[in-house]
Amino acid sequence: MALGVLCAVWGLLVEVAVAFGPVPRITWEHREVQLIHFHESEVSNYSTLLLSEDKDVLYVGAREVIFALNSVNIAEKQHELHWKVTEDKRTKCAVKGKSEQTECRNYVRVLQQLNETFLYVCGTNAFQPTCDYLNLISFELGGKNEDGKGRCPFDPAQSYTSVMVDEELYSGTSYNFLGSEPIISRNSHQSPLRTEYAIPWLNEPNFVFADVIRADQNSTDGEDDKIYFFFTEVSVEYEFVGKLMIPRIARVCKRDQGGLRTLQKKWTSFLKARLICTIPDKNLIFNIINDVFILKSPSLKEPVIYGVFTPQLNNVGLSAVCAYNLSTVEEVFSKGKYMQSATVEQSHTKWVRYNGEIPTPRPGACINNKAGASSYMSSLNLPDKTLQFVKDHPLMDDSVTPMGDRPRLVKRDVKYTQIVVDRVRALNGTIYDVMFISTDQGALHKAISCENGMHIIEETQLFPNFEPVQTLLLSSRKGKRYLYAGSNSGVVQSPVAFCDKYTTCVDCVLARDPYCAWKPLEASCVDILKESEIERNWIQNIGGDASSCSDKVRENSLQHTFKHGSTAELKCSQKSNLAQVVWKFKDDVLKVESPKYRLLEKALLIFNLSEGDSGVYQCLSEEKVKNKKFSQVLAKHVLELKKIQHTTVGPTVVAATTEGNSDVPKVSAVSTEGSAAQTSTTQIMPVTTARIITKPVGPVLTSAASNTEIFNLIPDAVPEKTMFLKSNDNFLLMFLFLFFFILFLCLLSYNCYKGYLPGQCLKFRSVMLLGKKKTKSDFSDCEQSVKETLVEQGSVSHQNGEQPKPAHDTGYETEPDCGNGQVQPGDPQAFREVKGKPFDVKCELKYADSDAEGD
Ligand SMILES: *[C@@H]1O[C@H](CO)[C@@H](O)[C@H](O)[C@H]1NC(C)=O
Ligand SMILES: *[C@@H]1O[C@H](CO)[C@@H](O)[C@H](O)[C@H]1NC(C)=O
Ligand SMILES: *[C@@H]1O[C@H](CO)[C@@H](O)[C@H](O)[C@H]1NC(C)=O
Ligand SMILES: *[C@@H]1O[C@H](CO)[C@@H](O)[C@H](O)[C@H]1NC(C)=O
Ligand SMILES: *[C@@H]1O[C@H](CO)[C@@H](O)[C@H](O)[C@H]1NC(C)=O
Ligand SMILES: *[C@@H]1O[C@H](CO)[C@@H](O)[C@H](O)[C@H]1NC(C)=O
């Protein structure tokens, strides 16, 4: 098993050349679509979003500011509240070695609706997480300043997730300054609960999402509401050379009260299982979960869980979307086998399936009517045997498998970060789940699954600066369907579809977008969900059959005159990445491979024009869907030889423009007869190199013919990258190895020089520094960062589920993590004072290579 996993993960390195995934049909550049932006100067990190659909407000949590925006037009700011860190706190935070300008600020991390009038908000507050109540009427904080430990991370860089359920906050984050103590907790006055601090419960988790799934109101078995958490953590069950990450789903029950003696104030219903997202026949394992969306819709029998995943060793940039139905998840938790740790050959533990007797009531089960009937009305009176069992066995042996046993979508050369899913009824009544998936390059993919696999309708560049999308929200209210995306630099609001961008019926239908339909009478492509009523004659076909379209043939053509030996540029642009441009000259397909022609992305160049080149040129777009080919004439150009002969010098301008493109720079070539070809070529070159198409048209056409290989149409840059990775991978690895080796040597000598390393090094150092009187060590920022890289996060003793031990004396000259400008090295008194300060700083120095945990 372990070997299999290992092979599979390393298999990724070999699978480099494999091409994957459908190509987005349309790519919208940032300037091509109308998006609404919100951002304020001096404010950054817009990473927390909350939508209040009934009030049409979008709340935005940024760095030290909370905004309330009009969700119909986010450029319209309604309120803003500054929530700053006090000078005093900032200084104290800086003293602990954190950056005063960045880390020691207040990053808003929790933004949850408490009730009609209040939001519950938490911020990192210079490594002293604080929560408060935000009054929505006055837009002011209540000034409660509750301790946010366990609800909000200390460190803005650390993962977090939270969900508000019946005025109680459930959150997954870390509980201490170093971020080494993970926790899933409920913040409640009646019964606050948390996870055990033990490796089998949570092992260096990276939280991504949490949500509640309500029990069926009509059912008679009194099932409880359940809160699900999604995270990636370090595996305990597989052996691996390094840290093997595993994506998990964990759940707790809302009515959990904790145990009476065992598991007092701890979850008695915490169970977790592995989420599987793999392509077994390709040996691809997607084991890092990046985000989750739970699709709950009245038209769905049960909620569907969508997750976006990437592999751990992602050298080619693969991403996948897997979908799970809730019944599969519930089956695993309510009927699955448990895992248990067994000690083999002294101290070495191994996780194996537990085949022994399982106590009743079933450990980790929610209290329902059945349990109530056997007098277990609350988790407080569960028997110790059950509680002890769940305390030791929180991990299920069975895994949650995706619907269809494989990913819904696999795509290469992107890293998906966030996902939301909308359910749309198409014109013919079929329901489509439209997935909106954001990337780490600021783009958004919109995809549906149809008969012949996934179809990516479009790719939209939401952020012009290609930064990662950190939050994605969907408002699916009637007439107000929008997407909201948050990033470090701002928030963007986008419509769910750009139907009006399609100007012909064929274009509108070939988009295969369930939101869009063609209105023949008005000759326009419209968003069906925005229309008040739907008429019978509208045209939509998600299968991509555009044969019922009757677009008028483009009659107008552009006339150009040219001179002997000059060059012509005939413009023709077409948006679909799935279509092919075909040029026809006098109704015959032009052989663009000939050196006389050069096919650019948006134009055709014809060199060395002569009499035989005059005539009608047509630019066609041909798109094939399910063996049906649809072609449209995009542009018509007529070339004519110029009659006047006696002009000797003068620029020949042969530039053709299609409508609406008149601002495109025109091509001009100075040409005199005779030397013409020479001059014009050199003049043209800059234009051609900038827009050259590297892929010849011929092979692409043939590959488009077979439906299964649509992904061969990946735009130009991709094949080049593939080649690069294929041939240069070994070189790259060697280079990286060398680089890190040199880095290691530098670090070693630096630390030796500074005297952080004991033993022989000191001798070496004293030899080196002989004669030089060393002044007292100066703790600069730079030095601090060097030291921080030596501290393994999460390395504080996890061993027996106890609170972390205070730092022990490492025997080194200084204790770097607590170092600050004032403390003299080797002054234990001053050092102890720092440690006594409010944060529970746990100092432990670990060298990168000393980490043996999990191996
Ligand atoms: C909302 O919650 C706050 C804080 O718990 C409470 O003071 C207030 O009365 C609640 N308001 C309503 C309308 O329930
Ligand atoms: C905040 O945004 C800046 C860029 O504006 C980025 O460099 C930094 O990493 C962000 N910090 C966090 C905690 O996201
Ligand atoms: C629950 O029962 C009510 C009335 O009996 C019914 O209208 C509703 O559709 C049921 N809901 C579900 C989810 O079955
Ligand atoms: C849930 O998924 C499993 C596995 O693909 C499938 O067997 C089962 O029928 C699905 N259940 C529902 C209700 O769709
Ligand atoms: C609607 O159109 C899709 C795509 O052509 C087809 O698969 C589906 O069967 C149609 N649904 C109905 C109800 O006709
Ligand atoms: C241009 O075309 C003429 C014939 O039309 C030919 O003789 C000449 O060699 C061509 N020049 C170049 C540079 O191809």
mmCIF file with all atom_site columns, N, CA and C and ligand atoms in Angstrom, residues 114-118 133 144 167, ligand 1:
data_model
loop_
_atom_site.group_PDB
_atom_site.id
_atom_site.type_symbol
_atom_site.label_atom_id
_atom_site.label_alt_id
_atom_site.label_comp_id
_atom_site.label_asym_id
_atom_site.label_entity_id
_atom_site.label_seq_id
_atom_site.pdbx_PDB_ins_code
_atom_site.Cartn_x
_atom_site.Cartn_y
_atom_site.Cartn_z
_atom_site.occupancy
_atom_site.B_iso_or_equiv
_atom_site.pdbx_formal_charge
_atom_site.auth_seq_id
_atom_site.auth_comp_id
_atom_site.auth_asym_id
_atom_site.auth_atom_id
_atom_site.pdbx_PDB_model_num
ATOM   1  N N  . LEU A 1 114 ? -24.270 36.953 12.981 1.00 0.00 ? 114 LEU A N  1
ATOM   2  C CA . LEU A 1 114 ? -24.715 36.402 14.266 1.00 0.00 ? 114 LEU A CA 1
ATOM   3  C C  . LEU A 1 114 ? -26.235 36.413 14.321 1.00 0.00 ? 114 LEU A C  1
ATOM   4  N N  . ASN A 1 115 ? -26.792 37.572 14.141 1.00 0.00 ? 115 ASN A N  1
ATOM   5  C CA . ASN A 1 115 ? -28.250 37.699 14.031 1.00 0.00 ? 115 ASN A CA 1
ATOM   6  C C  . ASN A 1 115 ? -28.560 38.918 13.175 1.00 0.00 ? 115 ASN A C  1
ATOM   7  N N  . GLU A 1 116 ? -29.800 39.302 13.133 1.00 0.00 ? 116 GLU A N  1
ATOM   8  C CA . GLU A 1 116 ? -30.237 40.420 12.289 1.00 0.00 ? 116 GLU A CA 1
ATOM   9  C C  . GLU A 1 116 ? -29.315 41.638 12.387 1.00 0.00 ? 116 GLU A C  1
ATOM   10 N N  . THR A 1 117 ? -28.926 41.977 13.608 1.00 0.00 ? 117 THR A N  1
ATOM   11 C CA . THR A 1 117 ? -28.246 43.253 13.806 1.00 0.00 ? 117 THR A CA 1
ATOM   12 C C  . THR A 1 117 ? -26.745 43.152 14.056 1.00 0.00 ? 117 THR A C  1
ATOM   13 N N  . PHE A 1 118 ? -26.238 41.936 14.238 1.00 0.00 ? 118 PHE A N  1
ATOM   14 C CA . PHE A 1 118 ? -24.812 41.842 14.577 1.00 0.00 ? 118 PHE A CA 1
ATOM   15 C C  . PHE A 1 118 ? -24.048 40.877 13.682 1.00 0.00 ? 118 PHE A C  1
ATOM   16 N N  . TYR A 1 133 ? -18.291 42.195 18.340 1.00 0.00 ? 133 TYR A N  1
ATOM   17 C CA . TYR A 1 133 ? -19.599 42.224 17.707 1.00 0.00 ? 133 TYR A CA 1
ATOM   18 C C  . TYR A 1 133 ? -19.709 43.505 16.909 1.00 0.00 ? 133 TYR A C  1
ATOM   19 N N  . LYS A 1 144 ? -16.203 44.687 22.840 1.00 0.00 ? 144 LYS A N  1
ATOM   20 C CA . LYS A 1 144 ? -16.117 43.559 23.779 1.00 0.00 ? 144 LYS A CA 1
ATOM   21 C C  . LYS A 1 144 ? -14.704 42.992 23.834 1.00 0.00 ? 144 LYS A C  1
ATOM   22 N N  . GLU A 1 167 ? -26.147 30.837 15.896 1.00 0.00 ? 167 GLU A N  1
ATOM   23 C CA . GLU A 1 167 ? -25.451 31.795 16.761 1.00 0.00 ? 167 GLU A CA 1
ATOM   24 C C  . GLU A 1 167 ? -24.269 31.217 17.522 1.00 0.00 ? 167 GLU A C  1
HETATM 25 C C1 . LIG B 2 .   ? -28.037 39.610 18.571 1.00 0.00 ? 1   LIG B C1 1
HETATM 26 O O1 . LIG B 2 .   ? -26.960 39.130 19.352 1.00 0.00 ? 1   LIG B O1 1
HETATM 27 C C2 . LIG B 2 .   ? -26.471 40.073 20.291 1.00 0.00 ? 1   LIG B C2 1
HETATM 28 C C3 . LIG B 2 .   ? -25.230 39.498 20.927 1.00 0.00 ? 1   LIG B C3 1
HETATM 29 O O2 . LIG B 2 .   ? -25.464 38.207 21.419 1.00 0.00 ? 1   LIG B O2 1
HETATM 30 C C4 . LIG B 2 .   ? -27.549 40.396 21.304 1.00 0.00 ? 1   LIG B C4 1
HETATM 31 O O3 . LIG B 2 .   ? -27.089 41.333 22.218 1.00 0.00 ? 1   LIG B O3 1
HETATM 32 C C5 . LIG B 2 .   ? -28.756 40.944 20.561 1.00 0.00 ? 1   LIG B C5 1
HETATM 33 O O4 . LIG B 2 .   ? -29.819 41.138 21.453 1.00 0.00 ? 1   LIG B O4 1
HETATM 34 C C6 . LIG B 2 .   ? -29.193 39.985 19.467 1.00 0.00 ? 1   LIG B C6 1
HETATM 35 N N1 . LIG B 2 .   ? -30.205 40.643 18.670 1.00 0.00 ? 1   LIG B N1 1
HETATM 36 C C7 . LIG B 2 .   ? -31.276 40.023 18.222 1.00 0.00 ? 1   LIG B C7 1
HETATM 37 C C8 . LIG B 2 .   ? -32.202 40.817 17.395 1.00 0.00 ? 1   LIG B C8 1
HETATM 38 O O5 . LIG B 2 .   ? -31.498 38.849 18.482 1.00 0.00 ? 1   LIG B O5 1
#
